[in-house]
Short mmCIF file of C-alpha atoms and ligand atoms in Angstrom, two decimals:
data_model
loop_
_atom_site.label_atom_id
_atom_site.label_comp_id
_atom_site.label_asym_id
_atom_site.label_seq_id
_atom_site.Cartn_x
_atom_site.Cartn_y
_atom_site.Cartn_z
CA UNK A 1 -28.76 -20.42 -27.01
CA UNK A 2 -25.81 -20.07 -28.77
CA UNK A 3 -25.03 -20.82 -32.64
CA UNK A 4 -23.35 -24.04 -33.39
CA UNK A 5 -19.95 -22.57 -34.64
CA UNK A 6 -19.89 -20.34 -31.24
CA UNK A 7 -20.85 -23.44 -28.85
CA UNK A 8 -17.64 -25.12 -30.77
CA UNK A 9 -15.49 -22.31 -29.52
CA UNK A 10 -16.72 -22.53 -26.23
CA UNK A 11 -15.90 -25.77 -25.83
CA UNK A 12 -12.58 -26.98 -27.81
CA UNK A 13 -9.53 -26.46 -25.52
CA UNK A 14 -6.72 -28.28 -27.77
CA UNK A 15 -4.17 -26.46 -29.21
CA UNK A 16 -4.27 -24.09 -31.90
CA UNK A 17 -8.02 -23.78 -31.37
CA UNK A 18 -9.09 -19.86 -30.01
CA UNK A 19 -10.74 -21.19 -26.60
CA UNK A 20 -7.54 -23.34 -25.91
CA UNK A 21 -5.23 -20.66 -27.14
CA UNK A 22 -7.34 -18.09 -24.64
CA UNK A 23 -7.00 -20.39 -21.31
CA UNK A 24 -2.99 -20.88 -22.46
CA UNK A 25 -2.62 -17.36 -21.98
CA UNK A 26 -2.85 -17.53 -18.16
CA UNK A 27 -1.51 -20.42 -15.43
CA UNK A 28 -2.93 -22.86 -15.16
CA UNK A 29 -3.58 -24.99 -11.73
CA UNK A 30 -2.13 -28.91 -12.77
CA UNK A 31 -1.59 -30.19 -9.64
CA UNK A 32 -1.92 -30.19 -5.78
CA UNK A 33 1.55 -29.59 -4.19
CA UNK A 34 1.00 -32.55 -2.36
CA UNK A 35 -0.05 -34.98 -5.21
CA UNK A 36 3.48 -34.85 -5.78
CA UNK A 37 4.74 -35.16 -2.32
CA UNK A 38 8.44 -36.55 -2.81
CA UNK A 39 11.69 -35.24 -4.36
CA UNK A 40 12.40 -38.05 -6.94
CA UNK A 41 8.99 -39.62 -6.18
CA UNK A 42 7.21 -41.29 -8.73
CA UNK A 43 6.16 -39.40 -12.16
CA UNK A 44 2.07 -38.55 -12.76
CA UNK A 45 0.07 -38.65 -16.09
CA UNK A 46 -0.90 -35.35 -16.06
CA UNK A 47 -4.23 -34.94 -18.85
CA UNK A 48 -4.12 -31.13 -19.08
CA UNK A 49 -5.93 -29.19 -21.84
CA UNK A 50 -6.12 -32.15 -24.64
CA UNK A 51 -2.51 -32.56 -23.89
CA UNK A 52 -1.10 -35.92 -22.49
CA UNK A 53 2.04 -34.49 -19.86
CA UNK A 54 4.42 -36.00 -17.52
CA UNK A 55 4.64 -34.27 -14.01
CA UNK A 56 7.57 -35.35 -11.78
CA UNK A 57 9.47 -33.75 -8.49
CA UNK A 58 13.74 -33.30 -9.06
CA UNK A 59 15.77 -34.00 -6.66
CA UNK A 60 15.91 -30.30 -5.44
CA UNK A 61 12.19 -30.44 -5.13
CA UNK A 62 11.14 -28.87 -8.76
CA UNK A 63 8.02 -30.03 -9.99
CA UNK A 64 8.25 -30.30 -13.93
CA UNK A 65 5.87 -30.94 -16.46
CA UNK A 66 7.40 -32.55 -19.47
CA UNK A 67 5.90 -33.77 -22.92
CA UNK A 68 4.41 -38.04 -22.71
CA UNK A 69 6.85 -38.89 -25.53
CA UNK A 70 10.90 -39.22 -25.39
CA UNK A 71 12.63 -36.95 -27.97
CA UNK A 72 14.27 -39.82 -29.01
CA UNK A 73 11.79 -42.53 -30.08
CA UNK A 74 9.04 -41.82 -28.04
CA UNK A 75 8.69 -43.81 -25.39
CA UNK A 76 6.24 -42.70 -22.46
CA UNK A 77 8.03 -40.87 -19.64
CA UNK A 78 5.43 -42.74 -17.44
CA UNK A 79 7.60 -45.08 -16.84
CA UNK A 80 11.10 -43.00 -16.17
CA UNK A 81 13.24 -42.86 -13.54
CA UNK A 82 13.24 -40.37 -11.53
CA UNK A 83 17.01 -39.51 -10.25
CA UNK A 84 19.84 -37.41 -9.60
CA UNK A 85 18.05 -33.91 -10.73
CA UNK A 86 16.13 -35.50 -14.05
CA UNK A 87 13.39 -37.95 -15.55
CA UNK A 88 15.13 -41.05 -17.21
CA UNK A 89 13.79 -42.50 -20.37
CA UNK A 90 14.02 -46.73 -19.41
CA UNK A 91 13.96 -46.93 -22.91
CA UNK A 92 17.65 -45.95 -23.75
CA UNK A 93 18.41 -43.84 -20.42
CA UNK A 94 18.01 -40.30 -22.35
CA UNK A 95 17.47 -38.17 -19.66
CA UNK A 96 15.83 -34.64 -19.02
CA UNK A 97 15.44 -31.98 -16.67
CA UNK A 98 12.68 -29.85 -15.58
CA UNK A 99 12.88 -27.13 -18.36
CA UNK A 100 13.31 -30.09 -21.26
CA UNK A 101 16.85 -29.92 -21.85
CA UNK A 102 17.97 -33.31 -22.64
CA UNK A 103 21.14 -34.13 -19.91
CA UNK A 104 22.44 -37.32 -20.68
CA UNK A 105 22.12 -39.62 -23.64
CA UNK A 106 24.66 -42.46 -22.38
CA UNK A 107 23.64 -44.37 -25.40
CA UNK A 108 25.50 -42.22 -27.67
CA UNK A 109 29.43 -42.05 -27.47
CA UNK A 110 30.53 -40.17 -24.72
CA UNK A 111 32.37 -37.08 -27.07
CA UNK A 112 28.89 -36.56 -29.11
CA UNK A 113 27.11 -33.26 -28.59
CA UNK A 114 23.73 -34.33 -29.73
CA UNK A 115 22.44 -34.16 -26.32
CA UNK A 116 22.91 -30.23 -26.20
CA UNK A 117 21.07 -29.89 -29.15
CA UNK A 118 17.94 -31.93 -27.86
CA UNK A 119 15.12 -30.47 -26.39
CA UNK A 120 12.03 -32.03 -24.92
CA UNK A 121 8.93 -29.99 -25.16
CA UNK A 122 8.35 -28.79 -21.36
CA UNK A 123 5.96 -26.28 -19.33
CA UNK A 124 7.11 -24.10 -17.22
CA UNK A 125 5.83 -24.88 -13.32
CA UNK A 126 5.63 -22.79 -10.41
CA UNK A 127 4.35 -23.55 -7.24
CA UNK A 128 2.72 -21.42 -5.08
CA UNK A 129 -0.41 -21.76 -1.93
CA UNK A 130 -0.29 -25.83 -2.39
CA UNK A 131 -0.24 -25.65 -6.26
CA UNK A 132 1.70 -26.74 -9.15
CA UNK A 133 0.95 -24.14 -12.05
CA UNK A 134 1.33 -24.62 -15.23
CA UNK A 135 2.35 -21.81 -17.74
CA UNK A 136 1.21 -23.49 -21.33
CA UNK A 137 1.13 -20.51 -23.46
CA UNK A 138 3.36 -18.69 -25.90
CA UNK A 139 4.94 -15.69 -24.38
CA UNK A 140 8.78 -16.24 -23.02
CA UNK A 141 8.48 -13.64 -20.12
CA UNK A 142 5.70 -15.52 -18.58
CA UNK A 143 2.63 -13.44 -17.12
CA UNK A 144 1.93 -12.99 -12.86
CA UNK A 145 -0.29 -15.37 -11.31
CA UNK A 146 -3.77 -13.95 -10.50
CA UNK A 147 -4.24 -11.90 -7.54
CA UNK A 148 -6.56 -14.25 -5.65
CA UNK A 149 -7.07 -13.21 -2.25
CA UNK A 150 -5.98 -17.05 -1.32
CA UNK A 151 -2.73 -17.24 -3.00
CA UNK A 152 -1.44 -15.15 -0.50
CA UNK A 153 -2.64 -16.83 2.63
CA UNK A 154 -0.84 -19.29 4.06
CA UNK A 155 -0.88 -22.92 2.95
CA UNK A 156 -2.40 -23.57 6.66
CA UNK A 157 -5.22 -21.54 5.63
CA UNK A 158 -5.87 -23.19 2.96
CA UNK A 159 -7.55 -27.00 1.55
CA UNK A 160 -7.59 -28.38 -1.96
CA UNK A 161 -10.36 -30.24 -3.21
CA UNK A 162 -10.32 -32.05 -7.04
CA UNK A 163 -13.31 -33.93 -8.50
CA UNK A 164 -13.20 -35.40 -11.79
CA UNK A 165 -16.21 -34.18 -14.06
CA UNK A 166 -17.24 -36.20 -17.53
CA UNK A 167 -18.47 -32.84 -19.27
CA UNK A 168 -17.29 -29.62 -20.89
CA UNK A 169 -14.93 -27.17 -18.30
CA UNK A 170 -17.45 -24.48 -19.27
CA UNK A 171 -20.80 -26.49 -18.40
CA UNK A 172 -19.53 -27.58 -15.32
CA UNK A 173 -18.76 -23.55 -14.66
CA UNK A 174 -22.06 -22.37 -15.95
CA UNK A 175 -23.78 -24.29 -12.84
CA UNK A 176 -21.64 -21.79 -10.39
CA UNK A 177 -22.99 -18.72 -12.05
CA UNK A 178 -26.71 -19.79 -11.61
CA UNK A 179 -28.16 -18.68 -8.71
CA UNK A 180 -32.03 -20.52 -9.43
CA UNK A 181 -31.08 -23.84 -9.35
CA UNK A 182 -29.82 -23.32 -5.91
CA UNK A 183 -33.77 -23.60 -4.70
CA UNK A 184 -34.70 -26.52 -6.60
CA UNK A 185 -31.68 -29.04 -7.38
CA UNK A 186 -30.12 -28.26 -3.38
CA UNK A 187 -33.54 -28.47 -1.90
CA UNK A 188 -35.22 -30.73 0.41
CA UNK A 189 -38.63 -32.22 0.74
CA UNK A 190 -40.24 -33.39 3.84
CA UNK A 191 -37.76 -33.04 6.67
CA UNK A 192 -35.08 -29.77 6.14
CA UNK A 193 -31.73 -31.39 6.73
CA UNK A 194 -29.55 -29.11 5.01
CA UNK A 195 -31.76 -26.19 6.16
CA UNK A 196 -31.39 -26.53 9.83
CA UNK A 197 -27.95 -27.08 9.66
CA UNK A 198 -27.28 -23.57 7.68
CA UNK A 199 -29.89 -22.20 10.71
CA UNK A 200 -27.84 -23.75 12.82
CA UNK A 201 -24.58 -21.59 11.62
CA UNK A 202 -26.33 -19.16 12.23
CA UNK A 203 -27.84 -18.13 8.78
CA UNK A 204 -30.88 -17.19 7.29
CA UNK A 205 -30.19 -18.46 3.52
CA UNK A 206 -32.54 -20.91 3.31
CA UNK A 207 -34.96 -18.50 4.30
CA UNK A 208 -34.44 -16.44 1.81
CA UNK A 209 -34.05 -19.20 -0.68
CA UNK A 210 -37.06 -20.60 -0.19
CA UNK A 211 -39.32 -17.96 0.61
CA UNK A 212 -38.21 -16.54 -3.10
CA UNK A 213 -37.41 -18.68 -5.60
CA UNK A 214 -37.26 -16.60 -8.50
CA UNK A 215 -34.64 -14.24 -7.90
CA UNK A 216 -34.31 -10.99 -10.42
CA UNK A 217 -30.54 -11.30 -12.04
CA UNK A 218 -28.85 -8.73 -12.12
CA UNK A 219 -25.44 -8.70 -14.34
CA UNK A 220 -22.34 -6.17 -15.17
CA UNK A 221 -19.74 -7.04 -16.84
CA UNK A 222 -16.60 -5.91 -15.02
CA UNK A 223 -12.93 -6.24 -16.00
CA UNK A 224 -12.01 -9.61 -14.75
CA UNK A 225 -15.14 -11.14 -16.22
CA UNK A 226 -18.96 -10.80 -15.04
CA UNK A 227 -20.44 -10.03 -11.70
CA UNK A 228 -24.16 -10.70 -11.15
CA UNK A 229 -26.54 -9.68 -8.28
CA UNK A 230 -29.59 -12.01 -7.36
CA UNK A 231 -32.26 -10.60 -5.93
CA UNK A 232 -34.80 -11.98 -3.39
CA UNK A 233 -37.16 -10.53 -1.24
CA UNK A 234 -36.25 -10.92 2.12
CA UNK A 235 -38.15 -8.50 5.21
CA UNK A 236 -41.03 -5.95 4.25
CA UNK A 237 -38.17 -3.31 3.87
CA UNK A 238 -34.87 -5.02 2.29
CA UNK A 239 -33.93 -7.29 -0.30
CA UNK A 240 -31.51 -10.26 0.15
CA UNK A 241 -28.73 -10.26 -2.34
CA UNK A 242 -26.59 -12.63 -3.25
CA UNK A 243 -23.59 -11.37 -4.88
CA UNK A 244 -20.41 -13.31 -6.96
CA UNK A 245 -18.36 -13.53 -9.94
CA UNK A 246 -17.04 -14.77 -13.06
CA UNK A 247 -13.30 -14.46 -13.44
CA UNK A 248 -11.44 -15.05 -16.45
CA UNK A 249 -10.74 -17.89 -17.36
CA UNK A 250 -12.06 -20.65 -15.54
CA UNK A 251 -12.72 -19.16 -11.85
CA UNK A 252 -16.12 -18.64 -10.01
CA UNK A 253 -16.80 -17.56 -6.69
CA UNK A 254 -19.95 -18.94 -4.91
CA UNK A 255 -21.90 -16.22 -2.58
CA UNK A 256 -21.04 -16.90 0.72
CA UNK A 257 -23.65 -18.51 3.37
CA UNK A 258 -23.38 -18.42 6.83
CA UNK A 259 -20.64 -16.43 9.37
CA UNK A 260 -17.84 -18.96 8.67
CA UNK A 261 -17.35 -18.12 4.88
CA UNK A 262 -14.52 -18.18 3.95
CA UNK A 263 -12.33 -16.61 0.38
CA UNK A 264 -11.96 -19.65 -1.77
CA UNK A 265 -12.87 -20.21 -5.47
CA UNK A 266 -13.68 -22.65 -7.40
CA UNK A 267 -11.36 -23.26 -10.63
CA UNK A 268 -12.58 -25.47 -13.89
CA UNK A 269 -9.86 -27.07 -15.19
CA UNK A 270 -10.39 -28.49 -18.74
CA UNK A 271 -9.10 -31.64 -18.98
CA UNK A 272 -9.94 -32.11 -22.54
CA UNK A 273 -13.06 -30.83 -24.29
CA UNK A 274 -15.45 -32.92 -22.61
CA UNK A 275 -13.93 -34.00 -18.77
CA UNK A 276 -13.14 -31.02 -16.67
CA UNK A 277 -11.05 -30.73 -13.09
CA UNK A 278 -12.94 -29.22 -10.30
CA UNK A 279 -11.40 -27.68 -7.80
CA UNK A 280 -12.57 -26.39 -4.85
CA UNK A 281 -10.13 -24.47 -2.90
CA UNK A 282 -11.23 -23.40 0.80
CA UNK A 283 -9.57 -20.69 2.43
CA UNK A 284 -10.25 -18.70 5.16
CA UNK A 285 -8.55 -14.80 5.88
CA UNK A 286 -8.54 -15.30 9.56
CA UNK A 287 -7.50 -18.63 10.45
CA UNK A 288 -5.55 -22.10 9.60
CA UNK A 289 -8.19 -24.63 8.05
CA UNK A 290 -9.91 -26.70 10.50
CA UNK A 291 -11.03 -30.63 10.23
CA UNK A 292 -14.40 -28.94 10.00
CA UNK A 293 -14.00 -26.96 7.67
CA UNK A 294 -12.92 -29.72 5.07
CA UNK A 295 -16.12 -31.53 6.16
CA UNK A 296 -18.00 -28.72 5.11
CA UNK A 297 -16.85 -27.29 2.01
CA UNK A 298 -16.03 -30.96 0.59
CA UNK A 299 -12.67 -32.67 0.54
CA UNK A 300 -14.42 -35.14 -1.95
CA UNK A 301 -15.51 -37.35 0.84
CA UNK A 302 -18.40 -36.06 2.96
CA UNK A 303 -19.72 -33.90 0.57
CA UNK A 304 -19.38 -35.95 -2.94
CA UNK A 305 -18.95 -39.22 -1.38
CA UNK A 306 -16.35 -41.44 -1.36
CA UNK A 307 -13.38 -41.38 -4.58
CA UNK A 308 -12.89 -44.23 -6.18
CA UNK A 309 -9.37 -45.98 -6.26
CA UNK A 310 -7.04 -43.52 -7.55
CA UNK A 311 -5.53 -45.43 -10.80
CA UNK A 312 -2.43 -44.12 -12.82
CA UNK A 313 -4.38 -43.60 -16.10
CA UNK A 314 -4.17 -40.15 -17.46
CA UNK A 315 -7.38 -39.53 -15.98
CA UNK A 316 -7.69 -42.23 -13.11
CA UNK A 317 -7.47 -39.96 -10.19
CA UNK A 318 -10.31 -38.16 -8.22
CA UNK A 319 -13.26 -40.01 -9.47
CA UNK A 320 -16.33 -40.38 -7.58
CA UNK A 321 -17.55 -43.95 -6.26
CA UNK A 322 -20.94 -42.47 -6.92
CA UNK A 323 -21.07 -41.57 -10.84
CA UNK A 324 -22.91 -41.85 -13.83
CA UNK A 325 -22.67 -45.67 -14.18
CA UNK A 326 -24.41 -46.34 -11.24
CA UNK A 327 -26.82 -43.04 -11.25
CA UNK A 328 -24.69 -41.07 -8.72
CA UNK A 329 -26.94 -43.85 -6.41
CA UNK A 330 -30.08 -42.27 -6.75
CA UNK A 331 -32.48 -42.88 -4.04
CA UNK A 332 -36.05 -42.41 -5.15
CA UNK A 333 -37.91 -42.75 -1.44
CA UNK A 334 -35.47 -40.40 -0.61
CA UNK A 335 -36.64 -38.37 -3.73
CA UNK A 336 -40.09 -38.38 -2.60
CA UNK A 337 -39.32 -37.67 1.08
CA UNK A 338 -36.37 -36.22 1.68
CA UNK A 339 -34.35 -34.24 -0.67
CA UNK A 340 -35.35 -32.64 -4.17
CA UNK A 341 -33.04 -35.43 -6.25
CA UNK A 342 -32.46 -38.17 -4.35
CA UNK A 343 -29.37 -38.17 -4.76
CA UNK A 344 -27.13 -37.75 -1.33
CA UNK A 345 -23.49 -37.25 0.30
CA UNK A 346 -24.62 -33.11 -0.76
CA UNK A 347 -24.22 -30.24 -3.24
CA UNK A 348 -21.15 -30.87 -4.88
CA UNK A 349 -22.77 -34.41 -6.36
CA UNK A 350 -25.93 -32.83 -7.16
CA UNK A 351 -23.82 -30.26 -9.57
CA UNK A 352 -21.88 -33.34 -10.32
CA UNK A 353 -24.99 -35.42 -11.77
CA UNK A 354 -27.07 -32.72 -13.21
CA UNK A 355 -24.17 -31.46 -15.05
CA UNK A 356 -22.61 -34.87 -16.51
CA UNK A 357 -26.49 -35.56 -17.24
CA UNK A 358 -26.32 -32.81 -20.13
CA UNK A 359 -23.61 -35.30 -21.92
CA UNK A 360 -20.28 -34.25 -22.74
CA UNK A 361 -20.99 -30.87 -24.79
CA UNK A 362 -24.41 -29.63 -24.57
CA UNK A 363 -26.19 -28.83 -27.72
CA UNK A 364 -26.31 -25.05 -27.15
CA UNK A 365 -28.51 -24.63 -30.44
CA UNK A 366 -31.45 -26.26 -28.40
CA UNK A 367 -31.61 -24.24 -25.35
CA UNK A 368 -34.28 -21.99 -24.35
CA UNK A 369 -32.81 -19.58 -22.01
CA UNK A 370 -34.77 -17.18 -19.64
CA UNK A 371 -34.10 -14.24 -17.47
CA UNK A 372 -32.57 -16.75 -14.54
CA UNK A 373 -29.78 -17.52 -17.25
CA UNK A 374 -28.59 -13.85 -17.69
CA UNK A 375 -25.11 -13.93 -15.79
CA UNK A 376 -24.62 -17.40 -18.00
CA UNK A 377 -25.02 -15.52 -20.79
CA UNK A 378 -22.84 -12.86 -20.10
CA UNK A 379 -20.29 -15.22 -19.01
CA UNK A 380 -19.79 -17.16 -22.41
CA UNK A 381 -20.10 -13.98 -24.65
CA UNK A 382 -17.39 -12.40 -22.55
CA UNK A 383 -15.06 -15.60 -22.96
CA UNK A 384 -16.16 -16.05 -27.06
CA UNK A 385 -15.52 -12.16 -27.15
CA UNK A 386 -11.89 -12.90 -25.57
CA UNK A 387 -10.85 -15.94 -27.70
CA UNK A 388 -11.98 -14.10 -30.98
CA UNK A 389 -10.16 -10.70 -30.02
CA UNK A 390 -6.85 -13.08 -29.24
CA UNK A 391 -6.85 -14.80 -32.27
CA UNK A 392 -8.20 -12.08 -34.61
CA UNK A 393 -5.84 -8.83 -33.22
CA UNK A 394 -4.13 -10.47 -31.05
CA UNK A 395 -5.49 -8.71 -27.93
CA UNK A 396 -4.11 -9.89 -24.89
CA UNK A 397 -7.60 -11.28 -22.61
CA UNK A 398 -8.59 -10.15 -19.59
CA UNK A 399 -6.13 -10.28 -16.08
CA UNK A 400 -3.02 -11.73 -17.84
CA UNK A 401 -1.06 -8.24 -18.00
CA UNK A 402 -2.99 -7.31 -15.11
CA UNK A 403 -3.22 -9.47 -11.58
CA UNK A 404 -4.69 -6.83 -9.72
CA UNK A 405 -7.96 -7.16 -11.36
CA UNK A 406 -8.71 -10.18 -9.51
CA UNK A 407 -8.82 -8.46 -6.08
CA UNK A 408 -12.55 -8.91 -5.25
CA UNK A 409 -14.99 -10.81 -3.14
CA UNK A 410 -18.59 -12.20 -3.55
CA UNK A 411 -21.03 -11.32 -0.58
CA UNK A 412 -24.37 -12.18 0.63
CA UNK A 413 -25.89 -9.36 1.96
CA UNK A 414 -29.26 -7.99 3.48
CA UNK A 415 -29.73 -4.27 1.94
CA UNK A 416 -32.56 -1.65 2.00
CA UNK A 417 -35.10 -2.06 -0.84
CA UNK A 418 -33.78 1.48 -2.44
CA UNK A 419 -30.40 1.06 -2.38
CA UNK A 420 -28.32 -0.04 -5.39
CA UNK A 421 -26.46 -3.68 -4.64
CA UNK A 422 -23.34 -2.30 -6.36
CA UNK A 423 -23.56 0.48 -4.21
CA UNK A 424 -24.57 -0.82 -0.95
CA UNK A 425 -22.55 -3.98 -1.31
CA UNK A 426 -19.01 -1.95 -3.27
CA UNK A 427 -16.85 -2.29 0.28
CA UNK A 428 -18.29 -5.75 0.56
CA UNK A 429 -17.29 -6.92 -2.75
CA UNK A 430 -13.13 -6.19 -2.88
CA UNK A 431 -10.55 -8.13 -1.11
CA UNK A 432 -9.71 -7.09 2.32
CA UNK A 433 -7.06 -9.13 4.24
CA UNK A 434 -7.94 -10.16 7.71
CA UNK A 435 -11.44 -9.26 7.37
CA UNK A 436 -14.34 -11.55 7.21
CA UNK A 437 -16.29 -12.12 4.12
CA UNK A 438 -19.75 -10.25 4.31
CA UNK A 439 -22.47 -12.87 4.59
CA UNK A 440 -26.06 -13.17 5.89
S1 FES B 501 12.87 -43.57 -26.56
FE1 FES B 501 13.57 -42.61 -24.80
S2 FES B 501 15.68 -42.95 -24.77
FE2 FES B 501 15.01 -43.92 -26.55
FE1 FE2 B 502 -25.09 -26.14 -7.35
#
């Protein structure tokens, strides 16, 4: 459990508070690449961190990130034109470029220099393996992006996923982190759907899973976050662990399953304090992303369902058809015969339901945590210890001054019953171009 005052910290993202100024410190993924597919196309509302934005392509292909309001009156830039190298205010044709600065004010005579000394408030973008980044933070020489094995691959090797998620960024993240509920919320009853396809890949995770289903956590703190080890017992002589990590701020990666694993993360956006962005990106070291591969590891559709209508509110886009307002269309002779929940179209909706079902912010003050919840725990006290040292001394957190850090793997691995998991998994467990990830 945590106290109320900490669970408050967790959870705010705005600015000025020490959780939002703590993810501002790093970039931030605000868009797919191809969400804004055109030069001059038309401009997004962009919800990002509390903070209503307006995303828009230039004509050279920029992707900018400007403030809602026109520094003249304040007019939405929703509803600018996008030409000639700038967003144009349809209010009174004030115009601006990527970086803010204002370029034309044709409603002022034409010998006035106001418009040099106007500047929208803008965020710096960069884009890089089918993202738009967002740098929202204070410093003027802006820090390197994260070392994520993926961001170097090429975009072929890579797929985007986004689901919109009505709770806190760091609830939705806690369910990555939690290697228990994998036997119980992801289970089935009755007939093993899910289990003989994983047999059919050609692993032996459900196995495992099932045959143990109260793993021993193991956690370490490490410099880019947490890494925990789950135990299970697996043949008379080894242990199956299952192996992944915690990465400041908002990245998890899931211990792998079957040979086709691939290096992807998963990244929790905050949206606001209580709606988060998931994404799942998919990427595989050896080869360009596959039709398959898209089914499996869920481009929203098979695995979550179908999306609703994208709308052009500033959160109308990547919403699930099956959602809290109709129970996530809970099944309950499918509940009793099939699957542990009921609830279909796979894992990603199960997170998705259990998760929103906590409301907005948890409570923290009325947990009861147990050993299953140590990596959780480790987790928040390393991001509450982060956002205090920021705002107290001024430390920089985790990773920002130092990309490198985020050069690792998770694995799932089968190792002898006397051998260490750091130790027999260490080669495993750091990034290693054109090599498969480890996984049983
Ligand atoms: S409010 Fe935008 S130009 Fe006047
Ligand atoms: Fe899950």
């Amino acid at each position: 459990m945590l106290s109320k005052e900490d669970n408050e910290l967790l959870c705010r993202v705005g600015p000025g508070t020490p959780m939002g100024d703590l993810i501002r410190q790093y970039w931030i993924p605000a868009l797919i690449s191809s969400e804004l597919p055109d030069p001059d196309g038309p401009p997004l509302r962009v919800h990002l961190l509390g903070e209503n934005l307006i995303a828009f392509r230039d004509s050279a292909g920029r992707a900018g990130l400007l403030a809602n309001h026109c520094a003249h009156r304040g007019a939405s830039l929703f509803f600018g034109r996008n030409e000639e190298g700038g967003l144009r205010c349809v209010y009174h044709g004030w115009k601006y470029e990527v970086a803010g600065r204002c370029m034309d004010m044709p409603n002022e005579p034409t010998e006035s220099t106001f418009k040099d000394r106007v500047h929208l408030m803008a965020y710096p973008c960069q884009e890089r393996a089918g993202v738009i980044w967002a740098y929202m933070g204070p410093r003027e020489e802006r820090p390197s992006l994260p070392d994520l094995e993926w961001i170097s691959l090429p975009e072929s090797h890579l797929h985007h996923s986004k689901i919109f998620r009505e709770c806190s960024w760091v609830q939705a993240l806690e369910g990555d982190i939690d290697s228990s509920h994998v036997s119980f919320l992801h289970s089935s009853v009755g007939r093993p759907k899910l289990e003989e396809a994983w047999q059919r890949e050609g692993s032996r995770f459900w196995e495992y899973e099932h045959g143990d289903r109260s793993p021993r956590l193991e956690v370490v703190t490490t410099p880019y976050g947490a890494i925990y080890g789950a135990r299970r017992n697996a043949e008379v002589d080894t242990y199956y662990w299952r192996i992944a990590q915690f990465l400041f701020p908002f990245y998890t990666m899931i211990p792998p399953i079957g040979p086709r694993a691939g290096v992807g993360t998963r990244i929790w956006v905050p949206v606001d304090d209580e709606n988060a962005m998931y994404w799942q990106v998919s990427a595989n070291p050896l080869r360009p992303q596959e039709e398959s591969d898209r089914r499996r590891w869920g481009s929203g559709a098979p695995l979550a369902g179908e999306y609703l209508p994208p709308t052009s509110d500033w959160t109308g886009r990547w919403r699930l058809a099956a959602n809290k307002s109709n129970d996530y269309f809970i099944d309950r002779e499918a509940q009793r015969t099939e699957s542990f929940t009921g609830i279909g179209a796979g894992v990603n909706l199960h997170d998705q339901a259990i998760t929103e079902s906590m409301g907005p912010i948890y409570d923290r003050t009325r947990e009861h945590l147990g050993s299953a919840d140590a990596m959780i725990i480790q987790a928040r006290r390393r991001l509450i210890d982060a956002a205090r040292e920021l705002r107290d001394l001024g430390t920089s957190p985790p990773g920002v001054d130092d990309p490198a850090i985020y050069r690792v793997r998770p694995a799932s691995i089968l190792l002898p019953r006397d051998v260490s998991w750091l130790e027999g998994a260490r080669e495993h467990l750091v990034a290693r171009p054109g090599v498969p990830v480890s996984s049983v």
